[in-house]
Amino acid sequence: MTQHKIQFSPVMRVRGLDLYYGTAQALFSVDMDIPKHQVTALIGPSGCGKSTFLRCLNRMNDLLGSVSIQGKIEMDDGTDIYDKHQDPIQLRRQVGMIFQKSNPFPKTIYENVVYGLRIAGVNDKKTLDQVVESSLTRAALWDEVKDRLDQSALGLSGGQMQRLCIARAVAVGPEILLMDEPCSALDPKSTAKIEDLILELRGKYTIVIVTHNMQQASRVSDYTGFFYEGKLIEFDRTQQIFTNPKNQQTEDYITGRFG
Amino acid sequence: MPSSESEKAFVRGEAKKFWREGEYNVWFSTLSIGGILLMALTLLVVVTINGLGAFWPSKLALIKLKEGTTYLGEIEQTSRQPNSKEQRIQVKIGNRDLYSLDFKWINLDEVESITYPEEVIALEREEYGNFYGFLKEVHSPDLASGASGLEAIWGLGDQAKTNLSKLSAELRAQAEEMESIRLRRLDLAYKNPQSPRLAGLDKTLAEMGVVFETQVSAQEQAAVESQAHYALFADAGGREKEIPLVKIHRFYYPNQMSLPAKLGHYAVRIYELFFTEPRESNTEGGLFPAIVGTVILVFTMSFVSFPLGVVAAVYMREYARKGVMVQAVRVAVNNLAGIPSIVWGIFGLAFFIYFVGGGIDAFFFPERLPTPTFGTGGVLWASSTLGLLTVPVVIVATEEALGSVPSEIRHGSLALGATQFQTLMRVVLPMSSPRIMTGFILAMSRAAGEVAPLMITGVVKLAPSLPIDLHAPFFHLERKFMHLGFHIYDVGFQSPNVEAAKPMVFVTTLLLLGVVLLMTSFSIFLRNRMKKRFTGRTF
């Protein structure tokens, strides 16, 4: 496995990550440094392990039961997130996640945004109001919903719901946002809005986005990692990957010869 | 013939479509649904007509036979004689104390005339059922001279009735007071046989006993005095009968009544049905205690069954490690649903009454033994038994409900740093609540219709007091209770006078259906609100 030496300050260091679903190995010794306050795109054909890898970063794989993991994922303060003293609840507050299918709770828009705060025990009305406004503004949704915060989130359009989910994740104040194909269920217009939002959030948050859409990866990301059959084949600046990939497989994939 | 050829082809095509597209299946489903609806409707209509018709004051027919005897009564039905083509009629002739049977079949070919005399009177009595006949004269020591008619002395009879019921209420209060002192004395004597307060209590009891005796004799005296207000009636054949006014519940002249008067009479009877106590071994009077008993039973059952079922299902679905063990438990739960309810009753008797109830008695009320307090059937144990019986329904429904919450939603919550418990309480349970409610509704209907287990866990034919009243602690769940379902069985099959009890069976069935319908509609209303709230787009 090649060591990717790129100049940036990493927020997370993944070292020698192996992952097994039962006995089947899904990730093979993945090493990756995730650059701080940049957008990192993970691309690759279906089943290559990119989503599995993404879920390792906030330990969502723990919920699947039969998953076992070897290797290390270090935060920038040096703690291993898979250390047995590490609390996954705490980790997930630092590493938020947006899912492929938008999943607002059947509550009001307001309650959706403050959900993360409420479960953390914050109930002060003033704080919550502030967070709702700032988060929705960050998610570019405030102007559209400010008059109907007390209405059900299920009445929003698909794109609005996805932005609400982003606002909900942002409200907790994470450092990293993981996005698992956030636009795959959206129409081009809503996709464009989410992409604008990602560019907007860049610089304030570290974003790791899994996408099937290579144009999207090239549009929104600073760095790109190419996964194939559970291995990280190449990881570099997006421009580099898309214009001058070092690896033949990467080039074949990007030029559409397979996948 | 090209046209008939194409027609044939068309028919063939249609037939093919009929089989291939499964249209026969649609017809089949339609038929079965229609059949089910028809059966349910028939049941409802039969029960409603028979039940609600029972209170209508129908006319009294005076039937004169060719051989000379006369009968007076309500014509109930007409049918063919068993061995000939002639018709016969069934007449409710009442007057059970005179004839011992209050229904009679009369062959129409033996009848000379049927008339409806204006002056016939119908009495609803406290005992022996209805009396049909003619008023002869009224007697009362306080009667103003020259007055006649039942109306003239009815007020006196009413006074006597009020007086008597007041006296017996006082008697009952005194008896209750004495009972509570007796229990206190028992308790004291058990804890400290040498207590100096015992003598004091004994003295109080003795004094109260004297008062009680005088009250008893006062009541007896009043009862005897009340007999002085009486009326003399004659039946169709002229046999005379003296009936004290206090024994007459109500009188009316059915052949003189106008439609509004009949409607008024009907309304009063319906009111009595809902709000008064039964009379005449449950075949007459109201169903109030049975209605209250049924409702309390189902409510108490809910408090046992719902929490237990939901918690068990949550554990099995959300927390338990998937595997053989959970699967085995699931199979066992499903099998529990198939156990005959009488077996549950026996289990309730053994576990709740003898074991738990007996334990409570031994621990908290040892002084009262061997008289049981909780160690005997009662609402609490009956509803606990029903609760266990319906737990499988709740578990299955809740498991399905929890399973129907999409994993994306759970993950969404967990990814925000929620614990599994927070996710459960704030997202999963609210979202599955409508489906859980469905389970509750099924469980409630099942519990309301169940009779067999109640018969050995505390239901009685006639309960002396309601399980809920105005004396602290208001809910007396150790008490025995009455129940509409058991009432149906008791009145319909255990009563000495089945024919007279028939209307009551229909009425009780109707009421039971009504109570179940009311409770389930309320739950369905709640469920729909939850559904709107948790899956709809508006609040």
mmCIF file with all atom_site columns, N, CA and C in Angstrom, chain B residues 293-347:
data_model
loop_
_atom_site.group_PDB
_atom_site.id
_atom_site.type_symbol
_atom_site.label_atom_id
_atom_site.label_alt_id
_atom_site.label_comp_id
_atom_site.label_asym_id
_atom_site.label_entity_id
_atom_site.label_seq_id
_atom_site.pdbx_PDB_ins_code
_atom_site.Cartn_x
_atom_site.Cartn_y
_atom_site.Cartn_z
_atom_site.occupancy
_atom_site.B_iso_or_equiv
_atom_site.pdbx_formal_charge
_atom_site.auth_seq_id
_atom_site.auth_comp_id
_atom_site.auth_asym_id
_atom_site.auth_atom_id
_atom_site.pdbx_PDB_model_num
ATOM 1   N N  . GLY B 1 293 ? -68.741 -2.728  35.896 1.00 0.00 ? 293 GLY B N  1
ATOM 2   C CA . GLY B 1 293 ? -67.780 -3.808  36.094 1.00 0.00 ? 293 GLY B CA 1
ATOM 3   C C  . GLY B 1 293 ? -66.983 -4.086  34.835 1.00 0.00 ? 293 GLY B C  1
ATOM 4   N N  . THR B 1 294 ? -67.668 -4.137  33.697 1.00 0.00 ? 294 THR B N  1
ATOM 5   C CA . THR B 1 294 ? -66.985 -4.429  32.440 1.00 0.00 ? 294 THR B CA 1
ATOM 6   C C  . THR B 1 294 ? -65.954 -3.355  32.119 1.00 0.00 ? 294 THR B C  1
ATOM 7   N N  . VAL B 1 295 ? -66.388 -2.099  32.249 1.00 0.00 ? 295 VAL B N  1
ATOM 8   C CA . VAL B 1 295 ? -65.481 -1.009  31.890 1.00 0.00 ? 295 VAL B CA 1
ATOM 9   C C  . VAL B 1 295 ? -64.263 -1.003  32.812 1.00 0.00 ? 295 VAL B C  1
ATOM 10  N N  . ILE B 1 296 ? -64.502 -1.151  34.110 1.00 0.00 ? 296 ILE B N  1
ATOM 11  C CA . ILE B 1 296 ? -63.377 -1.143  35.052 1.00 0.00 ? 296 ILE B CA 1
ATOM 12  C C  . ILE B 1 296 ? -62.442 -2.310  34.779 1.00 0.00 ? 296 ILE B C  1
ATOM 13  N N  . LEU B 1 297 ? -63.052 -3.458  34.484 1.00 0.00 ? 297 LEU B N  1
ATOM 14  C CA . LEU B 1 297 ? -62.241 -4.634  34.191 1.00 0.00 ? 297 LEU B CA 1
ATOM 15  C C  . LEU B 1 297 ? -61.304 -4.369  33.013 1.00 0.00 ? 297 LEU B C  1
ATOM 16  N N  . VAL B 1 298 ? -61.863 -3.822  31.932 1.00 0.00 ? 298 VAL B N  1
ATOM 17  C CA . VAL B 1 298 ? -61.041 -3.614  30.736 1.00 0.00 ? 298 VAL B CA 1
ATOM 18  C C  . VAL B 1 298 ? -59.965 -2.558  31.007 1.00 0.00 ? 298 VAL B C  1
ATOM 19  N N  . PHE B 1 299 ? -60.344 -1.516  31.748 1.00 0.00 ? 299 PHE B N  1
ATOM 20  C CA . PHE B 1 299 ? -59.347 -0.482  32.034 1.00 0.00 ? 299 PHE B CA 1
ATOM 21  C C  . PHE B 1 299 ? -58.200 -1.039  32.883 1.00 0.00 ? 299 PHE B C  1
ATOM 22  N N  . THR B 1 300 ? -58.566 -1.761  33.947 1.00 0.00 ? 300 THR B N  1
ATOM 23  C CA . THR B 1 300 ? -57.529 -2.314  34.812 1.00 0.00 ? 300 THR B CA 1
ATOM 24  C C  . THR B 1 300 ? -56.659 -3.289  34.023 1.00 0.00 ? 300 THR B C  1
ATOM 25  N N  . MET B 1 301 ? -57.322 -4.070  33.161 1.00 0.00 ? 301 MET B N  1
ATOM 26  C CA . MET B 1 301 ? -56.589 -4.999  32.299 1.00 0.00 ? 301 MET B CA 1
ATOM 27  C C  . MET B 1 301 ? -55.549 -4.258  31.471 1.00 0.00 ? 301 MET B C  1
ATOM 28  N N  . SER B 1 302 ? -55.953 -3.080  30.951 1.00 0.00 ? 302 SER B N  1
ATOM 29  C CA . SER B 1 302 ? -55.016 -2.316  30.130 1.00 0.00 ? 302 SER B CA 1
ATOM 30  C C  . SER B 1 302 ? -53.771 -1.955  30.910 1.00 0.00 ? 302 SER B C  1
ATOM 31  N N  . PHE B 1 303 ? -53.957 -1.626  32.182 1.00 0.00 ? 303 PHE B N  1
ATOM 32  C CA . PHE B 1 303 ? -52.804 -1.218  32.972 1.00 0.00 ? 303 PHE B CA 1
ATOM 33  C C  . PHE B 1 303 ? -51.854 -2.378  33.222 1.00 0.00 ? 303 PHE B C  1
ATOM 34  N N  . VAL B 1 304 ? -52.357 -3.605  33.141 1.00 0.00 ? 304 VAL B N  1
ATOM 35  C CA . VAL B 1 304 ? -51.476 -4.762  33.288 1.00 0.00 ? 304 VAL B CA 1
ATOM 36  C C  . VAL B 1 304 ? -50.858 -5.114  31.944 1.00 0.00 ? 304 VAL B C  1
ATOM 37  N N  . SER B 1 305 ? -51.716 -5.202  30.949 1.00 0.00 ? 305 SER B N  1
ATOM 38  C CA . SER B 1 305 ? -51.299 -5.786  29.679 1.00 0.00 ? 305 SER B CA 1
ATOM 39  C C  . SER B 1 305 ? -50.415 -4.848  28.863 1.00 0.00 ? 305 SER B C  1
ATOM 40  N N  . PHE B 1 306 ? -50.777 -3.571  28.794 1.00 0.00 ? 306 PHE B N  1
ATOM 41  C CA . PHE B 1 306 ? -50.072 -2.692  27.879 1.00 0.00 ? 306 PHE B CA 1
ATOM 42  C C  . PHE B 1 306 ? -48.619 -2.451  28.275 1.00 0.00 ? 306 PHE B C  1
ATOM 43  N N  . PRO B 1 307 ? -48.359 -2.030  29.522 1.00 0.00 ? 307 PRO B N  1
ATOM 44  C CA . PRO B 1 307 ? -46.948 -1.824  29.872 1.00 0.00 ? 307 PRO B CA 1
ATOM 45  C C  . PRO B 1 307 ? -46.124 -3.100  29.731 1.00 0.00 ? 307 PRO B C  1
ATOM 46  N N  . LEU B 1 308 ? -46.697 -4.199  30.222 1.00 0.00 ? 308 LEU B N  1
ATOM 47  C CA . LEU B 1 308 ? -45.977 -5.466  30.173 1.00 0.00 ? 308 LEU B CA 1
ATOM 48  C C  . LEU B 1 308 ? -45.635 -5.842  28.730 1.00 0.00 ? 308 LEU B C  1
ATOM 49  N N  . GLY B 1 309 ? -46.639 -5.760  27.864 1.00 0.00 ? 309 GLY B N  1
ATOM 50  C CA . GLY B 1 309 ? -46.443 -6.152  26.473 1.00 0.00 ? 309 GLY B CA 1
ATOM 51  C C  . GLY B 1 309 ? -45.457 -5.246  25.767 1.00 0.00 ? 309 GLY B C  1
ATOM 52  N N  . VAL B 1 310 ? -45.602 -3.940  25.967 1.00 0.00 ? 310 VAL B N  1
ATOM 53  C CA . VAL B 1 310 ? -44.733 -2.999  25.265 1.00 0.00 ? 310 VAL B CA 1
ATOM 54  C C  . VAL B 1 310 ? -43.293 -3.166  25.727 1.00 0.00 ? 310 VAL B C  1
ATOM 55  N N  . VAL B 1 311 ? -43.095 -3.276  27.037 1.00 0.00 ? 311 VAL B N  1
ATOM 56  C CA . VAL B 1 311 ? -41.727 -3.399  27.550 1.00 0.00 ? 311 VAL B CA 1
ATOM 57  C C  . VAL B 1 311 ? -41.090 -4.698  27.041 1.00 0.00 ? 311 VAL B C  1
ATOM 58  N N  . ALA B 1 312 ? -41.871 -5.777  27.059 1.00 0.00 ? 312 ALA B N  1
ATOM 59  C CA . ALA B 1 312 ? -41.325 -7.053  26.574 1.00 0.00 ? 312 ALA B CA 1
ATOM 60  C C  . ALA B 1 312 ? -40.949 -6.951  25.107 1.00 0.00 ? 312 ALA B C  1
ATOM 61  N N  . ALA B 1 313 ? -41.837 -6.344  24.314 1.00 0.00 ? 313 ALA B N  1
ATOM 62  C CA . ALA B 1 313 ? -41.567 -6.237  22.881 1.00 0.00 ? 313 ALA B CA 1
ATOM 63  C C  . ALA B 1 313 ? -40.361 -5.345  22.620 1.00 0.00 ? 313 ALA B C  1
ATOM 64  N N  . VAL B 1 314 ? -40.252 -4.248  23.373 1.00 0.00 ? 314 VAL B N  1
ATOM 65  C CA . VAL B 1 314 ? -39.109 -3.347  23.188 1.00 0.00 ? 314 VAL B CA 1
ATOM 66  C C  . VAL B 1 314 ? -37.816 -4.086  23.489 1.00 0.00 ? 314 VAL B C  1
ATOM 67  N N  . TYR B 1 315 ? -37.837 -4.869  24.556 1.00 0.00 ? 315 TYR B N  1
ATOM 68  C CA . TYR B 1 315 ? -36.620 -5.608  24.880 1.00 0.00 ? 315 TYR B CA 1
ATOM 69  C C  . TYR B 1 315 ? -36.287 -6.588  23.766 1.00 0.00 ? 315 TYR B C  1
ATOM 70  N N  . MET B 1 316 ? -37.299 -7.332  23.328 1.00 0.00 ? 316 MET B N  1
ATOM 71  C CA . MET B 1 316 ? -37.036 -8.360  22.326 1.00 0.00 ? 316 MET B CA 1
ATOM 72  C C  . MET B 1 316 ? -36.563 -7.765  21.018 1.00 0.00 ? 316 MET B C  1
ATOM 73  N N  . ARG B 1 317 ? -37.138 -6.641  20.623 1.00 0.00 ? 317 ARG B N  1
ATOM 74  C CA . ARG B 1 317 ? -36.825 -6.092  19.311 1.00 0.00 ? 317 ARG B CA 1
ATOM 75  C C  . ARG B 1 317 ? -35.598 -5.193  19.350 1.00 0.00 ? 317 ARG B C  1
ATOM 76  N N  . GLU B 1 318 ? -35.428 -4.431  20.433 1.00 0.00 ? 318 GLU B N  1
ATOM 77  C CA . GLU B 1 318 ? -34.405 -3.390  20.427 1.00 0.00 ? 318 GLU B CA 1
ATOM 78  C C  . GLU B 1 318 ? -33.135 -3.770  21.163 1.00 0.00 ? 318 GLU B C  1
ATOM 79  N N  . TYR B 1 319 ? -33.272 -4.573  22.199 1.00 0.00 ? 319 TYR B N  1
ATOM 80  C CA . TYR B 1 319 ? -32.103 -4.787  23.045 1.00 0.00 ? 319 TYR B CA 1
ATOM 81  C C  . TYR B 1 319 ? -31.552 -6.198  22.984 1.00 0.00 ? 319 TYR B C  1
ATOM 82  N N  . ALA B 1 320 ? -32.437 -7.197  22.926 1.00 0.00 ? 320 ALA B N  1
ATOM 83  C CA . ALA B 1 320 ? -31.961 -8.572  23.030 1.00 0.00 ? 320 ALA B CA 1
ATOM 84  C C  . ALA B 1 320 ? -31.088 -8.916  21.832 1.00 0.00 ? 320 ALA B C  1
ATOM 85  N N  . ARG B 1 321 ? -30.075 -9.736  22.085 1.00 0.00 ? 321 ARG B N  1
ATOM 86  C CA . ARG B 1 321 ? -29.215 -10.171 20.991 1.00 0.00 ? 321 ARG B CA 1
ATOM 87  C C  . ARG B 1 321 ? -30.016 -11.145 20.138 1.00 0.00 ? 321 ARG B C  1
ATOM 88  N N  . LYS B 1 322 ? -30.049 -10.858 18.848 1.00 0.00 ? 322 LYS B N  1
ATOM 89  C CA . LYS B 1 322 ? -30.821 -11.727 17.958 1.00 0.00 ? 322 LYS B CA 1
ATOM 90  C C  . LYS B 1 322 ? -30.242 -13.125 18.009 1.00 0.00 ? 322 LYS B C  1
ATOM 91  N N  . GLY B 1 323 ? -31.118 -14.103 18.116 1.00 0.00 ? 323 GLY B N  1
ATOM 92  C CA . GLY B 1 323 ? -30.605 -15.461 18.132 1.00 0.00 ? 323 GLY B CA 1
ATOM 93  C C  . GLY B 1 323 ? -31.669 -16.463 18.483 1.00 0.00 ? 323 GLY B C  1
ATOM 94  N N  . VAL B 1 324 ? -31.234 -17.650 18.799 1.00 0.00 ? 324 VAL B N  1
ATOM 95  C CA . VAL B 1 324 ? -32.155 -18.757 19.055 1.00 0.00 ? 324 VAL B CA 1
ATOM 96  C C  . VAL B 1 324 ? -33.074 -18.421 20.225 1.00 0.00 ? 324 VAL B C  1
ATOM 97  N N  . MET B 1 325 ? -32.483 -17.801 21.247 1.00 0.00 ? 325 MET B N  1
ATOM 98  C CA . MET B 1 325 ? -33.231 -17.530 22.471 1.00 0.00 ? 325 MET B CA 1
ATOM 99  C C  . MET B 1 325 ? -34.433 -16.618 22.183 1.00 0.00 ? 325 MET B C  1
ATOM 100 N N  . VAL B 1 326 ? -34.156 -15.505 21.515 1.00 0.00 ? 326 VAL B N  1
ATOM 101 C CA . VAL B 1 326 ? -35.237 -14.554 21.217 1.00 0.00 ? 326 VAL B CA 1
ATOM 102 C C  . VAL B 1 326 ? -36.280 -15.208 20.329 1.00 0.00 ? 326 VAL B C  1
ATOM 103 N N  . GLN B 1 327 ? -35.794 -15.980 19.375 1.00 0.00 ? 327 GLN B N  1
ATOM 104 C CA . GLN B 1 327 ? -36.716 -16.669 18.479 1.00 0.00 ? 327 GLN B CA 1
ATOM 105 C C  . GLN B 1 327 ? -37.615 -17.617 19.269 1.00 0.00 ? 327 GLN B C  1
ATOM 106 N N  . ALA B 1 328 ? -36.998 -18.317 20.225 1.00 0.00 ? 328 ALA B N  1
ATOM 107 C CA . ALA B 1 328 ? -37.771 -19.259 21.043 1.00 0.00 ? 328 ALA B CA 1
ATOM 108 C C  . ALA B 1 328 ? -38.821 -18.510 21.854 1.00 0.00 ? 328 ALA B C  1
ATOM 109 N N  . VAL B 1 329 ? -38.413 -17.384 22.420 1.00 0.00 ? 329 VAL B N  1
ATOM 110 C CA . VAL B 1 329 ? -39.370 -16.591 23.203 1.00 0.00 ? 329 VAL B CA 1
ATOM 111 C C  . VAL B 1 329 ? -40.519 -16.138 22.314 1.00 0.00 ? 329 VAL B C  1
ATOM 112 N N  . ARG B 1 330 ? -40.171 -15.729 21.091 1.00 0.00 ? 330 ARG B N  1
ATOM 113 C CA . ARG B 1 330 ? -41.194 -15.246 20.167 1.00 0.00 ? 330 ARG B CA 1
ATOM 114 C C  . ARG B 1 330 ? -42.209 -16.356 19.854 1.00 0.00 ? 330 ARG B C  1
ATOM 115 N N  . VAL B 1 331 ? -41.678 -17.547 19.600 1.00 0.00 ? 331 VAL B N  1
ATOM 116 C CA . VAL B 1 331 ? -42.566 -18.680 19.320 1.00 0.00 ? 331 VAL B CA 1
ATOM 117 C C  . VAL B 1 331 ? -43.455 -18.945 20.533 1.00 0.00 ? 331 VAL B C  1
ATOM 118 N N  . ALA B 1 332 ? -42.842 -18.882 21.714 1.00 0.00 ? 332 ALA B N  1
ATOM 119 C CA . ALA B 1 332 ? -43.604 -19.132 22.940 1.00 0.00 ? 332 ALA B CA 1
ATOM 120 C C  . ALA B 1 332 ? -44.716 -18.103 23.088 1.00 0.00 ? 332 ALA B C  1
ATOM 121 N N  . VAL B 1 333 ? -44.405 -16.835 22.810 1.00 0.00 ? 333 VAL B N  1
ATOM 122 C CA . VAL B 1 333 ? -45.415 -15.776 22.931 1.00 0.00 ? 333 VAL B CA 1
ATOM 123 C C  . VAL B 1 333 ? -46.571 -16.053 21.983 1.00 0.00 ? 333 VAL B C  1
ATOM 124 N N  . ASN B 1 334 ? -46.227 -16.429 20.742 1.00 0.00 ? 334 ASN B N  1
ATOM 125 C CA . ASN B 1 334 ? -47.293 -16.724 19.789 1.00 0.00 ? 334 ASN B CA 1
ATOM 126 C C  . ASN B 1 334 ? -48.138 -17.897 20.248 1.00 0.00 ? 334 ASN B C  1
ATOM 127 N N  . ASN B 1 335 ? -47.492 -18.869 20.878 1.00 0.00 ? 335 ASN B N  1
ATOM 128 C CA . ASN B 1 335 ? -48.251 -20.014 21.370 1.00 0.00 ? 335 ASN B CA 1
ATOM 129 C C  . ASN B 1 335 ? -49.147 -19.636 22.535 1.00 0.00 ? 335 ASN B C  1
ATOM 130 N N  . LEU B 1 336 ? -48.669 -18.702 23.356 1.00 0.00 ? 336 LEU B N  1
ATOM 131 C CA . LEU B 1 336 ? -49.484 -18.245 24.489 1.00 0.00 ? 336 LEU B CA 1
ATOM 132 C C  . LEU B 1 336 ? -50.830 -17.745 24.003 1.00 0.00 ? 336 LEU B C  1
ATOM 133 N N  . ALA B 1 337 ? -50.817 -17.083 22.837 1.00 0.00 ? 337 ALA B N  1
ATOM 134 C CA . ALA B 1 337 ? -52.062 -16.535 22.302 1.00 0.00 ? 337 ALA B CA 1
ATOM 135 C C  . ALA B 1 337 ? -53.060 -17.639 21.994 1.00 0.00 ? 337 ALA B C  1
ATOM 136 N N  . GLY B 1 338 ? -52.574 -18.884 21.870 1.00 0.00 ? 338 GLY B N  1
ATOM 137 C CA . GLY B 1 338 ? -53.481 -19.965 21.503 1.00 0.00 ? 338 GLY B CA 1
ATOM 138 C C  . GLY B 1 338 ? -53.971 -20.774 22.679 1.00 0.00 ? 338 GLY B C  1
ATOM 139 N N  . ILE B 1 339 ? -53.547 -20.418 23.882 1.00 0.00 ? 339 ILE B N  1
ATOM 140 C CA . ILE B 1 339 ? -53.985 -21.190 25.050 1.00 0.00 ? 339 ILE B CA 1
ATOM 141 C C  . ILE B 1 339 ? -55.457 -20.898 25.328 1.00 0.00 ? 339 ILE B C  1
ATOM 142 N N  . PRO B 1 340 ? -56.260 -21.921 25.573 1.00 0.00 ? 340 PRO B N  1
ATOM 143 C CA . PRO B 1 340 ? -57.683 -21.669 25.865 1.00 0.00 ? 340 PRO B CA 1
ATOM 144 C C  . PRO B 1 340 ? -57.828 -20.740 27.062 1.00 0.00 ? 340 PRO B C  1
ATOM 145 N N  . SER B 1 341 ? -58.795 -19.849 26.962 1.00 0.00 ? 341 SER B N  1
ATOM 146 C CA . SER B 1 341 ? -58.875 -18.816 27.995 1.00 0.00 ? 341 SER B CA 1
ATOM 147 C C  . SER B 1 341 ? -59.209 -19.410 29.364 1.00 0.00 ? 341 SER B C  1
ATOM 148 N N  . ILE B 1 342 ? -59.891 -20.541 29.385 1.00 0.00 ? 342 ILE B N  1
ATOM 149 C CA . ILE B 1 342 ? -60.242 -21.135 30.682 1.00 0.00 ? 342 ILE B CA 1
ATOM 150 C C  . ILE B 1 342 ? -58.967 -21.566 31.411 1.00 0.00 ? 342 ILE B C  1
ATOM 151 N N  . VAL B 1 343 ? -57.949 -21.972 30.614 1.00 0.00 ? 343 VAL B N  1
ATOM 152 C CA . VAL B 1 343 ? -56.676 -22.354 31.224 1.00 0.00 ? 343 VAL B CA 1
ATOM 153 C C  . VAL B 1 343 ? -56.025 -21.131 31.871 1.00 0.00 ? 343 VAL B C  1
ATOM 154 N N  . TRP B 1 344 ? -56.136 -19.997 31.195 1.00 0.00 ? 344 TRP B N  1
ATOM 155 C CA . TRP B 1 344 ? -55.646 -18.756 31.804 1.00 0.00 ? 344 TRP B CA 1
ATOM 156 C C  . TRP B 1 344 ? -56.375 -18.495 33.119 1.00 0.00 ? 344 TRP B C  1
ATOM 157 N N  . GLY B 1 345 ? -57.676 -18.778 33.089 1.00 0.00 ? 345 GLY B N  1
ATOM 158 C CA . GLY B 1 345 ? -58.465 -18.570 34.301 1.00 0.00 ? 345 GLY B CA 1
ATOM 159 C C  . GLY B 1 345 ? -57.935 -19.418 35.445 1.00 0.00 ? 345 GLY B C  1
ATOM 160 N N  . ILE B 1 346 ? -57.643 -20.675 35.125 1.00 0.00 ? 346 ILE B N  1
ATOM 161 C CA . ILE B 1 346 ? -57.131 -21.569 36.166 1.00 0.00 ? 346 ILE B CA 1
ATOM 162 C C  . ILE B 1 346 ? -55.767 -21.074 36.655 1.00 0.00 ? 346 ILE B C  1
ATOM 163 N N  . PHE B 1 347 ? -54.965 -20.617 35.694 1.00 0.00 ? 347 PHE B N  1
ATOM 164 C CA . PHE B 1 347 ? -53.665 -20.070 36.084 1.00 0.00 ? 347 PHE B CA 1
ATOM 165 C C  . PHE B 1 347 ? -53.854 -18.861 36.994 1.00 0.00 ? 347 PHE B C  1
#
